[in-house]
Coordinates of C-alpha atoms and ligand atoms in Angstrom, one line a residue:
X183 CA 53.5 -48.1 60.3
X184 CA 49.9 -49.6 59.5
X185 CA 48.8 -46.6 58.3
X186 CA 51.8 -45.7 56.7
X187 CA 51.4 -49.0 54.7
X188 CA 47.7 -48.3 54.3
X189 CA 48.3 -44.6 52.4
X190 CA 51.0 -46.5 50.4
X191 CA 48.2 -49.0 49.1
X192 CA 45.4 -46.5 49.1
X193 CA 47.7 -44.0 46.7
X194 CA 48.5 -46.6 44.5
X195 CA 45.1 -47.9 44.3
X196 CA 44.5 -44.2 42.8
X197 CA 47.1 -44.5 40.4
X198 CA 47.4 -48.1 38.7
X199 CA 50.3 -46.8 36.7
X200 CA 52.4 -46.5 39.1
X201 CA 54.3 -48.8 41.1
X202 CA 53.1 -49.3 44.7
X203 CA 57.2 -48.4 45.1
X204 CA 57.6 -44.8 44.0
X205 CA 54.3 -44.0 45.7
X206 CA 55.5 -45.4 49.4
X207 CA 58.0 -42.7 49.1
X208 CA 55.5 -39.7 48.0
X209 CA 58.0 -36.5 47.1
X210 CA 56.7 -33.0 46.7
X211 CA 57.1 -32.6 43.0
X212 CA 55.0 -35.3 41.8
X213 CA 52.7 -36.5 44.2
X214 CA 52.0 -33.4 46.7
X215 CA 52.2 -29.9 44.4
X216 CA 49.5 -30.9 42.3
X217 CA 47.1 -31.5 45.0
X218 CA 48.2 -28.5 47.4
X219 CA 47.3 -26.5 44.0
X220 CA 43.9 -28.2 43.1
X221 CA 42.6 -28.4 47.0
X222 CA 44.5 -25.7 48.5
X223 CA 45.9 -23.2 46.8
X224 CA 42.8 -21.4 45.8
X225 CA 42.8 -20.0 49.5
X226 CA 46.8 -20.4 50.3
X227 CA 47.9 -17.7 48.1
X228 CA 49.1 -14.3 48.9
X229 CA 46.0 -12.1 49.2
X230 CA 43.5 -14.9 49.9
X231 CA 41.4 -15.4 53.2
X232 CA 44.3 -18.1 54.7
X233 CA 46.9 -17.3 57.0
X234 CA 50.0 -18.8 55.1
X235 CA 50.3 -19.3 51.1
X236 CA 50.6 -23.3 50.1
X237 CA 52.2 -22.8 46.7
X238 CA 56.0 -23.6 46.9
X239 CA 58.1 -26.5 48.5
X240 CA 59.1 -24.0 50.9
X241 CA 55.7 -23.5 51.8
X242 CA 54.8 -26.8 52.7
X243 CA 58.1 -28.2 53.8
X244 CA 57.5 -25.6 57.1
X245 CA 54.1 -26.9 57.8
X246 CA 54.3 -30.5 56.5
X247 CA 53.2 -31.9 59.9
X248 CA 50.2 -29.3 60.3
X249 CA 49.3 -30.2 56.7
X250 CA 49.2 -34.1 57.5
X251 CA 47.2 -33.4 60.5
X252 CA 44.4 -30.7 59.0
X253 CA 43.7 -32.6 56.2
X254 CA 43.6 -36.0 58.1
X255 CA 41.1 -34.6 60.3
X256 CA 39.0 -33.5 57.6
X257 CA 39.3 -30.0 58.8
X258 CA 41.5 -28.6 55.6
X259 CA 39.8 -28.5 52.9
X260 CA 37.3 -26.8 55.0
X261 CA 33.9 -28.2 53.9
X262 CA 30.9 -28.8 56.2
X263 CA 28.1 -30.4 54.8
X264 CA 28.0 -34.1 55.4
X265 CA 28.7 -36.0 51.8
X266 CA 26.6 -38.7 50.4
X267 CA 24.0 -36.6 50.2
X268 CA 22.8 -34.7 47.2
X269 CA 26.3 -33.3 45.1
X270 CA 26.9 -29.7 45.6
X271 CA 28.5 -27.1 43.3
X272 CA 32.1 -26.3 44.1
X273 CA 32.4 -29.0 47.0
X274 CA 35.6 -29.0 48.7
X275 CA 37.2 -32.2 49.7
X276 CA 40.1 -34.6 49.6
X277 CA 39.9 -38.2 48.1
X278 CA 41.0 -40.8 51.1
X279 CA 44.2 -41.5 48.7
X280 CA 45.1 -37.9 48.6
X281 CA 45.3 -38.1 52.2
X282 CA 47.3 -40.6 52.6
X283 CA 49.4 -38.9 50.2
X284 CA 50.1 -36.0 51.9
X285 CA 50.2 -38.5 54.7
X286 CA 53.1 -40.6 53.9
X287 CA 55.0 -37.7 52.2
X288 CA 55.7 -36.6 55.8
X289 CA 56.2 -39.5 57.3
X290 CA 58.9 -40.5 55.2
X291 CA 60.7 -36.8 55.4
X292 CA 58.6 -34.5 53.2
X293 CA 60.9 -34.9 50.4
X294 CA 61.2 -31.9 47.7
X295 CA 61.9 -35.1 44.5
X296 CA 63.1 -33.9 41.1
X297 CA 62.2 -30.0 40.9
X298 CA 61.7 -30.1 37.1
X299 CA 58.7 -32.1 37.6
X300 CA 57.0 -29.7 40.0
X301 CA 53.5 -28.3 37.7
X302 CA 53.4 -25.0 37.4
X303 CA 52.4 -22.7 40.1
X304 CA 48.7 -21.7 38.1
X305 CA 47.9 -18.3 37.3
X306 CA 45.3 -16.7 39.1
X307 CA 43.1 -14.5 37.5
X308 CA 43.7 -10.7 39.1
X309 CA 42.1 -11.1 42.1
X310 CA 38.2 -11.5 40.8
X311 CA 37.1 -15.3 41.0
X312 CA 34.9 -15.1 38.3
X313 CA 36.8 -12.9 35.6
X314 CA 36.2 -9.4 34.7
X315 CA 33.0 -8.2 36.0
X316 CA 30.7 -5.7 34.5
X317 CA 30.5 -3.4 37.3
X318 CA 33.2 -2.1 40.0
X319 CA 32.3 -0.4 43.0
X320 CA 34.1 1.0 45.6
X321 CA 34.2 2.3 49.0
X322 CA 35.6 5.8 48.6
X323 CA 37.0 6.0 52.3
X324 CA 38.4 3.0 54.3
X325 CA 36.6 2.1 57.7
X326 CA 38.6 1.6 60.3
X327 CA 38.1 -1.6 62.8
X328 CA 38.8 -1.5 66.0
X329 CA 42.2 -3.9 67.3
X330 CA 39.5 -5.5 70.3
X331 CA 36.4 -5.0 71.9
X332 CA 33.1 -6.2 70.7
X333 CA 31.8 -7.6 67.3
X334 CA 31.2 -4.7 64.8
X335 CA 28.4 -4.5 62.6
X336 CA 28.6 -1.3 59.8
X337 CA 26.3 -0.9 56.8
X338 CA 28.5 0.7 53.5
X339 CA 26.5 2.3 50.9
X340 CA 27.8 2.0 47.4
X341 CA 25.5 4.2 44.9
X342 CA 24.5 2.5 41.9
X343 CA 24.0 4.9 39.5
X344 CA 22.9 2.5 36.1
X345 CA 21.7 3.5 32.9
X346 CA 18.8 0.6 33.2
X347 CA 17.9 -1.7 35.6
X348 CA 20.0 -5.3 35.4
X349 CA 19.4 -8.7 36.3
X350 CA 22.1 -9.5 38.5
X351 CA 24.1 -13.5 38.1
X352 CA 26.8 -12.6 40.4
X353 CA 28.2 -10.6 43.1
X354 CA 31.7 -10.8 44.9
X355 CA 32.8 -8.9 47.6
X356 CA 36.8 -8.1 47.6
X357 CA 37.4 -7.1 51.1
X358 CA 41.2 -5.3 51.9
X359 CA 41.0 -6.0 55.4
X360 CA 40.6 -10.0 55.3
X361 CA 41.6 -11.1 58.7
X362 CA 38.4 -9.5 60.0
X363 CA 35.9 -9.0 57.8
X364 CA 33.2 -12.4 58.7
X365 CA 30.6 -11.6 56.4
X366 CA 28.9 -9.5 54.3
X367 CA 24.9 -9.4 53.5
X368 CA 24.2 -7.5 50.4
X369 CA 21.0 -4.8 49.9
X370 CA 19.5 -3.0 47.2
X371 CA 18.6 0.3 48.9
X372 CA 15.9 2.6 46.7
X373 CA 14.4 5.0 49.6
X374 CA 17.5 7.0 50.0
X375 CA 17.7 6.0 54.1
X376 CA 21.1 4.1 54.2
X377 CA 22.2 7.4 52.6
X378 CA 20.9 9.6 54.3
X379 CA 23.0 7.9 57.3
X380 CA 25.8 7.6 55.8
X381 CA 28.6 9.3 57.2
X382 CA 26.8 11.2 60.6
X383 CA 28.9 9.4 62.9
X384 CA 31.9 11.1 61.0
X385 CA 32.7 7.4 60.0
X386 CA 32.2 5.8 56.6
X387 CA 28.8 3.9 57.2
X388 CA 26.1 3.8 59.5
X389 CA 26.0 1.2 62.8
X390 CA 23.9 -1.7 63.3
X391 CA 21.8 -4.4 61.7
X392 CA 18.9 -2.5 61.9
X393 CA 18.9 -1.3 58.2
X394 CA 18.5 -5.5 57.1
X395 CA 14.7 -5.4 58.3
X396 CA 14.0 -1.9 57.3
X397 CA 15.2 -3.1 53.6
X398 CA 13.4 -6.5 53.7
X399 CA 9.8 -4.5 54.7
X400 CA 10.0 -1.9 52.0
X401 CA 10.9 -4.3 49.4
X402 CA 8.2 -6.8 50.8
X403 CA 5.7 -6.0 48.6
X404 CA 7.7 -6.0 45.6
X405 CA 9.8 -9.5 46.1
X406 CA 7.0 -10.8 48.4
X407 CA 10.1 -12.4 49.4
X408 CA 9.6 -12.6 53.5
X409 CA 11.6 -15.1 54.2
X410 CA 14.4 -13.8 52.4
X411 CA 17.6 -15.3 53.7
X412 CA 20.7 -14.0 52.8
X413 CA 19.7 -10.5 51.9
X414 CA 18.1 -9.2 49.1
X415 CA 21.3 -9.7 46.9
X416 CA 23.1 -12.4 48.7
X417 CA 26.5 -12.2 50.8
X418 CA 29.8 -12.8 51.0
X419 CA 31.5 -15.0 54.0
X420 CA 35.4 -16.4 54.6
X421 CA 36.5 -18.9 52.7
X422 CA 33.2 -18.5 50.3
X423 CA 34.0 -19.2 46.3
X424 CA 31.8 -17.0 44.8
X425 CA 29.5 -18.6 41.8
X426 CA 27.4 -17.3 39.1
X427 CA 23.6 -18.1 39.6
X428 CA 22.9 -21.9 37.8
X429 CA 20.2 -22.0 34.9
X430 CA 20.8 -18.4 33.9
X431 CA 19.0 -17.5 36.8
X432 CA 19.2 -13.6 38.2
X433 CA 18.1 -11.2 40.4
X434 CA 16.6 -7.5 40.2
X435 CA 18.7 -4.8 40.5
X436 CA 17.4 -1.2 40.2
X437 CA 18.5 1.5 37.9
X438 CA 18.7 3.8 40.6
X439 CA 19.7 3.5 44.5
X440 CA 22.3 1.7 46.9
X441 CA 23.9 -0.9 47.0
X442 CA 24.6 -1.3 51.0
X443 CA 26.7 -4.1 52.6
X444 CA 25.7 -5.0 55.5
X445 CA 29.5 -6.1 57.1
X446 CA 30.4 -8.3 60.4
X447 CA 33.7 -7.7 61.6
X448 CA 35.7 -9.9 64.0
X449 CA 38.4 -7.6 65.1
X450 CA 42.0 -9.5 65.4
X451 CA 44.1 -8.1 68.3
X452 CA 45.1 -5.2 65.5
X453 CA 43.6 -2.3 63.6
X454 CA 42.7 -2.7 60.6
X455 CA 41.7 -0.7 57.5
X456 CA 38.4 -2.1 55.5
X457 CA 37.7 -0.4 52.1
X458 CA 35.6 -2.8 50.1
X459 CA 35.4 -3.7 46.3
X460 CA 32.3 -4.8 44.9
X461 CA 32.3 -7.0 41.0
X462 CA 28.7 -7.3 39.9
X463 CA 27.9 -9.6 36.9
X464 CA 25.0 -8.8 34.6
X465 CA 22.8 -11.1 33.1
X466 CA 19.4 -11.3 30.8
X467 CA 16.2 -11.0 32.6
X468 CA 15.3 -15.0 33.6
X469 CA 12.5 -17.1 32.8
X470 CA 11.3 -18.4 36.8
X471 CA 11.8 -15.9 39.4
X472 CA 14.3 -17.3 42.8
X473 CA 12.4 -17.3 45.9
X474 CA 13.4 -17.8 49.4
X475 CA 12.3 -20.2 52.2
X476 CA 13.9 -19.4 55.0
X477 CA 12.5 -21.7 58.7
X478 CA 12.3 -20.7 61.0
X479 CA 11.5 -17.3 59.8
X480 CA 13.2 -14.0 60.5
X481 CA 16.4 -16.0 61.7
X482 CA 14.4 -17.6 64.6
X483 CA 13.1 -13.9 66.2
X484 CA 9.8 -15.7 66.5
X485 CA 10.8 -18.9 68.0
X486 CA 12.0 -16.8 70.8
X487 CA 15.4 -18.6 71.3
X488 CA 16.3 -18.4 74.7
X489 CA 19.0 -20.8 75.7
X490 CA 19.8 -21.6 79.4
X491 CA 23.1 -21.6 80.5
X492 CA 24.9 -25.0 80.7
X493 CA 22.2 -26.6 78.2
X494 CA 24.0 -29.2 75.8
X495 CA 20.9 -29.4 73.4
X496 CA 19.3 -26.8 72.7
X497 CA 16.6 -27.5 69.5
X498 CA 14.9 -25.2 67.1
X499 CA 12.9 -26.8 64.4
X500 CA 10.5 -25.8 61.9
X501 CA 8.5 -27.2 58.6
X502 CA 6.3 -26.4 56.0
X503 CA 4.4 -28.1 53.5
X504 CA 5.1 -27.1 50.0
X505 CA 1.9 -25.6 48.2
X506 CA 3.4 -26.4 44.7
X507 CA 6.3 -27.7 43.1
X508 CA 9.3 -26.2 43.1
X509 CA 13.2 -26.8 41.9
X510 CA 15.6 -26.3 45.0
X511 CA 18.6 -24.2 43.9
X512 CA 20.7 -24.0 46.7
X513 CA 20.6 -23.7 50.6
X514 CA 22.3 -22.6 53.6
X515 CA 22.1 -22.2 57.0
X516 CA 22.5 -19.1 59.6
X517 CA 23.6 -19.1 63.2
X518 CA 26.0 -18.0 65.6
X519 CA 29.4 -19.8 67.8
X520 CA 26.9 -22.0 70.0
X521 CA 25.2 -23.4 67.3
X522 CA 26.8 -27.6 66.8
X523 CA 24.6 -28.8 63.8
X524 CA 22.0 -27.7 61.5
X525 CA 20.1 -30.0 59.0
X526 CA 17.0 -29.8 56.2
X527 CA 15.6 -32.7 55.1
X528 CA 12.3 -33.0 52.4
X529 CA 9.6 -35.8 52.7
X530 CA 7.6 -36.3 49.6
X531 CA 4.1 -36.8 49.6
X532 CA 4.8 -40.4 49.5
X533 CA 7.2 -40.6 52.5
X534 CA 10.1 -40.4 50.8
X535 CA 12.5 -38.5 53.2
X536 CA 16.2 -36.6 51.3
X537 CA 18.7 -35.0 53.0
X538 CA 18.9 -31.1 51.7
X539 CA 21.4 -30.4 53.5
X540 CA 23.4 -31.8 56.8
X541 CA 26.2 -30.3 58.8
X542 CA 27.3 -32.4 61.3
X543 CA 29.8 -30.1 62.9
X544 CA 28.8 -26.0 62.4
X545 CA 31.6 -23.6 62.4
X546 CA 30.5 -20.2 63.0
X547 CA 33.6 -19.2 61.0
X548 CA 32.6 -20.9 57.5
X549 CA 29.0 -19.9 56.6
X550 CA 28.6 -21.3 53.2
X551 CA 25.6 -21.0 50.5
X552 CA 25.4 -24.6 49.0
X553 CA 24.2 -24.8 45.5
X554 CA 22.7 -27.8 43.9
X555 CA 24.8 -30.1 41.4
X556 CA 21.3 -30.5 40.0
X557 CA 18.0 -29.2 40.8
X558 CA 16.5 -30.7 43.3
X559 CA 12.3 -31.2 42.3
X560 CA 10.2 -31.1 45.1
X561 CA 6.7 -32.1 44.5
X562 CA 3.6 -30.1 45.9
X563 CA 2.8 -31.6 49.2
X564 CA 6.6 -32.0 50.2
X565 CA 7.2 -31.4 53.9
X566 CA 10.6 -29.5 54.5
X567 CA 11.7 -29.8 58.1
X568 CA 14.5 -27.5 59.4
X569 CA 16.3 -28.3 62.6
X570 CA 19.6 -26.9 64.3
X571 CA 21.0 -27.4 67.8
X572 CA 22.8 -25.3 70.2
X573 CA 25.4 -26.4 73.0
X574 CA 25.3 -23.7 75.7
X575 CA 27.4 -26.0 77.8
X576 CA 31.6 -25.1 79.2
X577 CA 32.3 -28.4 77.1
X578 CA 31.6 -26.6 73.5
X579 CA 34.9 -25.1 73.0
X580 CA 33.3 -22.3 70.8
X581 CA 31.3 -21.1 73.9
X582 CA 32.3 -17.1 73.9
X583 CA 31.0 -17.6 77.3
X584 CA 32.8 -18.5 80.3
X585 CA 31.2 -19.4 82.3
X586 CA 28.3 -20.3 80.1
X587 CA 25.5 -17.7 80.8
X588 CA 21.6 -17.7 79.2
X589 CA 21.9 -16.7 75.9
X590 CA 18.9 -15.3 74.0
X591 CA 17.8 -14.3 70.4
X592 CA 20.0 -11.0 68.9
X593 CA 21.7 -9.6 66.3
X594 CA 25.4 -9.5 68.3
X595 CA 27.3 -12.4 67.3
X596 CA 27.3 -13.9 70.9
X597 CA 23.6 -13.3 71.4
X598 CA 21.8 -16.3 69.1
X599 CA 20.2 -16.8 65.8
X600 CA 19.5 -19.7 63.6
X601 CA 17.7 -20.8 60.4
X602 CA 18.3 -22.6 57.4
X603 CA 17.3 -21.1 53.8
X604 CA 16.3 -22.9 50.7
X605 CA 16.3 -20.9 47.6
X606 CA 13.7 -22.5 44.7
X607 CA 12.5 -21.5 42.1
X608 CA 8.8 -22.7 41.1
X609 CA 8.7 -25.6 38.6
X610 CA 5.4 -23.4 36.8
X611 CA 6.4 -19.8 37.3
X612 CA 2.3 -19.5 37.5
X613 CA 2.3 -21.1 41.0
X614 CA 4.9 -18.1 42.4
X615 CA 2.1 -16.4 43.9
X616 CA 0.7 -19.2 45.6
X617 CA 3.9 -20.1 47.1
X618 CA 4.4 -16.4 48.4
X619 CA 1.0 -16.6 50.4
X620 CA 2.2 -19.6 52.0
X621 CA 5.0 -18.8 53.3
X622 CA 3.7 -15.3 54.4
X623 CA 1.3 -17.2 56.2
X624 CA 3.9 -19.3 57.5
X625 CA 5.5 -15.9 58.9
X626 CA 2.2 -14.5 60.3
X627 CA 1.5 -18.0 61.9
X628 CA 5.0 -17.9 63.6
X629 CA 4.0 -14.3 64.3
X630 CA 1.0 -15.5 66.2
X631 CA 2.1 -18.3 68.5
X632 CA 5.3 -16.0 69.5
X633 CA 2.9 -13.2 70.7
X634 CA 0.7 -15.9 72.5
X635 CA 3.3 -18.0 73.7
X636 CA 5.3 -14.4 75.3
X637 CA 1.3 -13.1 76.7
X638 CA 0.9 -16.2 78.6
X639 CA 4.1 -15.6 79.9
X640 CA 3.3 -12.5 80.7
X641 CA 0.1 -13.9 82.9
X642 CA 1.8 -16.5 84.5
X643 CA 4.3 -14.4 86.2
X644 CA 2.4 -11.5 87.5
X645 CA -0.7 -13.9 88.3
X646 CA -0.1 -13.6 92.6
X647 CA -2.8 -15.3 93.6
X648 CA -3.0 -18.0 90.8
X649 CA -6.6 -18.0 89.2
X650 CA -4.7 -17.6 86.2
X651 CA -6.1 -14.4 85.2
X652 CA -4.7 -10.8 85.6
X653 CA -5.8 -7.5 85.4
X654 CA -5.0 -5.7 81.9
X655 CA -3.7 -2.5 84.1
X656 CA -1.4 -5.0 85.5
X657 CA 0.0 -5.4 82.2
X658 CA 3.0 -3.5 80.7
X659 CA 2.1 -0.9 78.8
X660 CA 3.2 -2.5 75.5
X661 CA 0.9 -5.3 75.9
X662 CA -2.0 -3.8 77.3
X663 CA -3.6 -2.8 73.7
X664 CA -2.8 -6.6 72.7
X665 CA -4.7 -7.9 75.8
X666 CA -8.1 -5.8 75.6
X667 CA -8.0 -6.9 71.8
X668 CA -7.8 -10.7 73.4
X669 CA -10.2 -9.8 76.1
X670 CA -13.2 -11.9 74.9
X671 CA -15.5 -11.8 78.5
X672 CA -14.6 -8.1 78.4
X673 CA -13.7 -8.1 82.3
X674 CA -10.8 -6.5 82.4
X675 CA -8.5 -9.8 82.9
X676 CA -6.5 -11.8 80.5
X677 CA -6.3 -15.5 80.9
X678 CA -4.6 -18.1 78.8
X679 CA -7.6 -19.4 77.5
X680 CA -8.4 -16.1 76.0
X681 CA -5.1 -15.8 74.3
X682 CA -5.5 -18.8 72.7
X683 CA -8.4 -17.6 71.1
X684 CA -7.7 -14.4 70.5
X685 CA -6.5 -12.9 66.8
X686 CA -2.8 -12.0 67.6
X687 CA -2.0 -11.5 63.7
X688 CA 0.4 -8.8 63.7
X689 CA 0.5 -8.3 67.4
X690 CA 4.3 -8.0 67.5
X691 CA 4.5 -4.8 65.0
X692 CA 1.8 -3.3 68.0
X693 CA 3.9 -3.5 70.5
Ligands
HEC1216 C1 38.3 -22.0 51.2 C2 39.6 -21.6 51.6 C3 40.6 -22.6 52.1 C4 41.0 -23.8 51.4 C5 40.5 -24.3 50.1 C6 42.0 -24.4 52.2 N1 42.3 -23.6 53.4 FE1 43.5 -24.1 54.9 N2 42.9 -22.4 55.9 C7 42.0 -21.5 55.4 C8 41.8 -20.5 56.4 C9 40.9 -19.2 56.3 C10 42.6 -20.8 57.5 C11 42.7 -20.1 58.9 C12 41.9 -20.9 60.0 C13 40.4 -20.8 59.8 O1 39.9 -19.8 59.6 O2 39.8 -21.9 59.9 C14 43.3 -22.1 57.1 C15 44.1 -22.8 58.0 C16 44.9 -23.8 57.6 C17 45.9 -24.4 58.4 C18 46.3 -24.0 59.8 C19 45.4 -24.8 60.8 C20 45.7 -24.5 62.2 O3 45.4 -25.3 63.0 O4 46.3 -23.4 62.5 C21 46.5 -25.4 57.6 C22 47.7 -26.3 58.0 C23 45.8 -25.4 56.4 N3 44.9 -24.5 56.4 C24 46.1 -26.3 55.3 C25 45.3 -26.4 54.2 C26 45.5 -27.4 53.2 C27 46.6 -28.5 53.2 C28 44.6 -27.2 52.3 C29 44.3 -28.0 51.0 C30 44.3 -29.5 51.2 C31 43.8 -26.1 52.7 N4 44.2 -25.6 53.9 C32 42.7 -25.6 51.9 C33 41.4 -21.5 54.2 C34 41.4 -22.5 53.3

């Protein structure tokens, strides 16, 4: 009754003209529609990503209890970064009084009220979110996902064919088979390998996640852009909204070549048919060039993630110190079911510390890019520092594992990754080069300490009689090249103090 009485007060604290009498007694017409249709609808429609459409009375009359309890809980609207931070574009949320709204509409029935005051179910554009885009593409054969078994990763190639090369503002990814499609990364493919594998498996597509690195290296030297994070053209994941680049910002897209999408599926118990639309938006070339800093690096592969079994805390954290100034644009994070929170703060020369992003509670499910409100200016000197946590414990209810077992860096969904990635650009587009060293360096450092961290490893467990050297023969193959590199007394062992010293730039791509 308290609350009951407390979502009376709070509603008609949100509406002055109103008596505090018709709102005690919320009805569907004129208190609930309007905010089922401005929170909700935009996934509770036919077609859309949700399991059930939120539209009519109907609708909501069945599920009035579930609707109450989602959205009192904070889970409906989903929406995962912490607010009272910086204001993001697009953020999802209810206002306390719309909760208690929704609240005290089904406590006192869920009454329908007069009909002919209902607002009008809104139109919704035909199917694109962000009108009519310049460029369709389409699968021209449907992929079929499996009803069970494992996670499926399956690269589409979608040729280009332009009559010029475009700046790109916008993609959006329309799957058909929306129940299990998790995510999408999207490549620009001008080698002609994702098409040359199109297809050999008799399938549309190519397996794996291999092709994502492959793409990132040849492009490397182009977009310098190493730490790239969500691809080289961005992604697509449930429940996303997709948005148009802020600041008439862009990204390169080439004449010629592939786009390939790089697609997660989650299969659901049934088969299902994928055959994926692609809208691309075109814009005019922009005036600062977006750049990626993604820590750790390479989705954690260097920090060699390696999480024991029953471990409730498991921490990965990374920073870097900002060469030169740049405007953060948006940011996101990356990681799989064990993963429980992820946050990026920035510290300013002067010690003042802001929250980039924080999500207190990660869902695997809901992988969302945020974008800035506003620019965010980060002064040169800035120290970003990256952290995200993993519970490897029976207690996390998302554990795939049961028991829990060790679970180690990979590209399957129940193997672990993790990083966060802030897209800037640079406040003088003169300092872009400067920033690319550093965080190549940053990579090559990570590089470094991996390879030394993995060689001592190596020595400790094959050193029998514990002078903590061992014979380079003793070595496997793959690191014996490494070791006589490291070898600085030239006698044919390795010991930890000559790792340390040694130069193991670039030692990984020898193995
Ligand atoms: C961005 C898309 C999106 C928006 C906006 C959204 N939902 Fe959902 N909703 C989903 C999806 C997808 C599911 C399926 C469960 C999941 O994936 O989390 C879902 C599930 C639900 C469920 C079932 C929960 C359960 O435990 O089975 C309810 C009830 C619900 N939503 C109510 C709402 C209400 C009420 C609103 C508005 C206040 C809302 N949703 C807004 C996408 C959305």
């Amino acid at each position: 009754m308290r609350n009951f009485l407390l979502a009376a007060l709070l509603s008609a604290l949100a509406c002055p003209g109103q008596s505090t009498d018709d709102h005690a007694r919320p009805n569907f017409a004129e208190d609930v529609a309007s905010i089922l249709v401005r929170h909700c609808a935009a996934c509770h429609r036919p077609g859309e990503a949700a399991p059930f459409p939120l539209l009519t009375f109907e609708d909501a009359k069945k599920r009035a209890k579930m609707i109450a309890r989602v959205t009192g809980d904070r889970l409906m609207p989903p929406w995962h970064a912490a607010t009272g931070h910086l204001a993001f574009v697009g953020e999802r949320g209810l206002s306390d009084a719309e909760i208690g709204t929704l609240r005290a509409w089904v406590e006192s029935g869920a009454p329908e009220g007069p009909r002919d005051r209902s607002p009008a179910v809104p139109e919704f554009p035909g199917g694109w979110r962000l009108g009519t885009p310049d460029l369709v593409l389409e699968m021209d054969e449907a992929f079929e996902v499996p009803a069970d078994g494992p996670d499926v990763y399956r690269n589409f190639v979608l040729p280009l064919g332009l009559d010029a090369d475009r700046w790109v503002r916008a993609i959006e990814l329309r799957p058909s088979a929306r129940k299990v499609v998790h995510h999408s990364l999207f490549f620009v493919d001008t080698s002609g390998a994702a098409r040359a594998q199109d297809g050999q498996d008799g399938k549309p597509g190519f397996r794996g996640m291999g092709f994502a690195s492959g793409a990132a290296r040849g492009r490397r030297g182009e977009s310098g852009d190493t730490l790239g994070g969500w691809g080289q053209l961005g992604g697509w994941t449930v429940g996303m909204t997709p948005q148009f680049l802020p600041d008439g910002l862009a990204m390169p897209l080439p004449r010629s070549g592939d786009i390939v999408l790089q697609t997660h599926f989650h299969p659901s118990g049934k088969v299902e048919h994928e055959k994926s639309t692609i809208g691309i938006w075109f814009g005019e070339k922009p005036k600062r060039t977006l750049t990626a800093i993604q820590l750790p690096p390479l989705f954690g592969a260097l920090w060699g993630i390696d999480i024991p079994a029953g471990e409730r805390r498991y921490e990965v954290r990374d920073s870097f110190v900002l060469p030169v100034a740049v405007d953060g644009v948006s940011i996101g994070g990356h990681a799989h079911y064990l993963c429980t929170d992820l946050r990026a703060t920035a510290t300013s020369p002067d010690g003042d510390e802001i929250v980039l992003l924080d999500v207190p509670r990660w869902d695997f499910g809901w992988q969302d890019r945020y974008t800035f409100a506003q620019p965010v200016r980060l002064p040169a000197g800035t120290r970003l520092d990256f952290v995200l946590h993993w519970d490897n414990s029976a207690d996390n209810p998302s554990n795939p594992h049961d028991p829990p077992r060790r679970v180690r860096w990979g590209r399957e969904s129940e193997d672990e990754m993790g990083s966060l990635t802030l897209q800037v650009v640079c406040a003088d587009e003169a300092d872009l080069p400067a920033l690319r060293a550093a965080t190549q360096q940053h990579v090559a450092d990570g590089t470094r300490s991996r390879v030394a961290r993995e060689a001592k490893q190596r020595v400790k467990e094959l050193d029998d009689d514990g002078d903590g050297k061992v014979a380079i023969d003793r070595l496997p193959r793959a690191w014996r090249a490494i070791a006589q590199r490291a070898d600085a007394n030239s006698d044919g062992m390795l010991d930890a103090g000559e790792i340390d010293k040694a130069d193991l730039g670039g030692g990984l791509r020898r193995r």
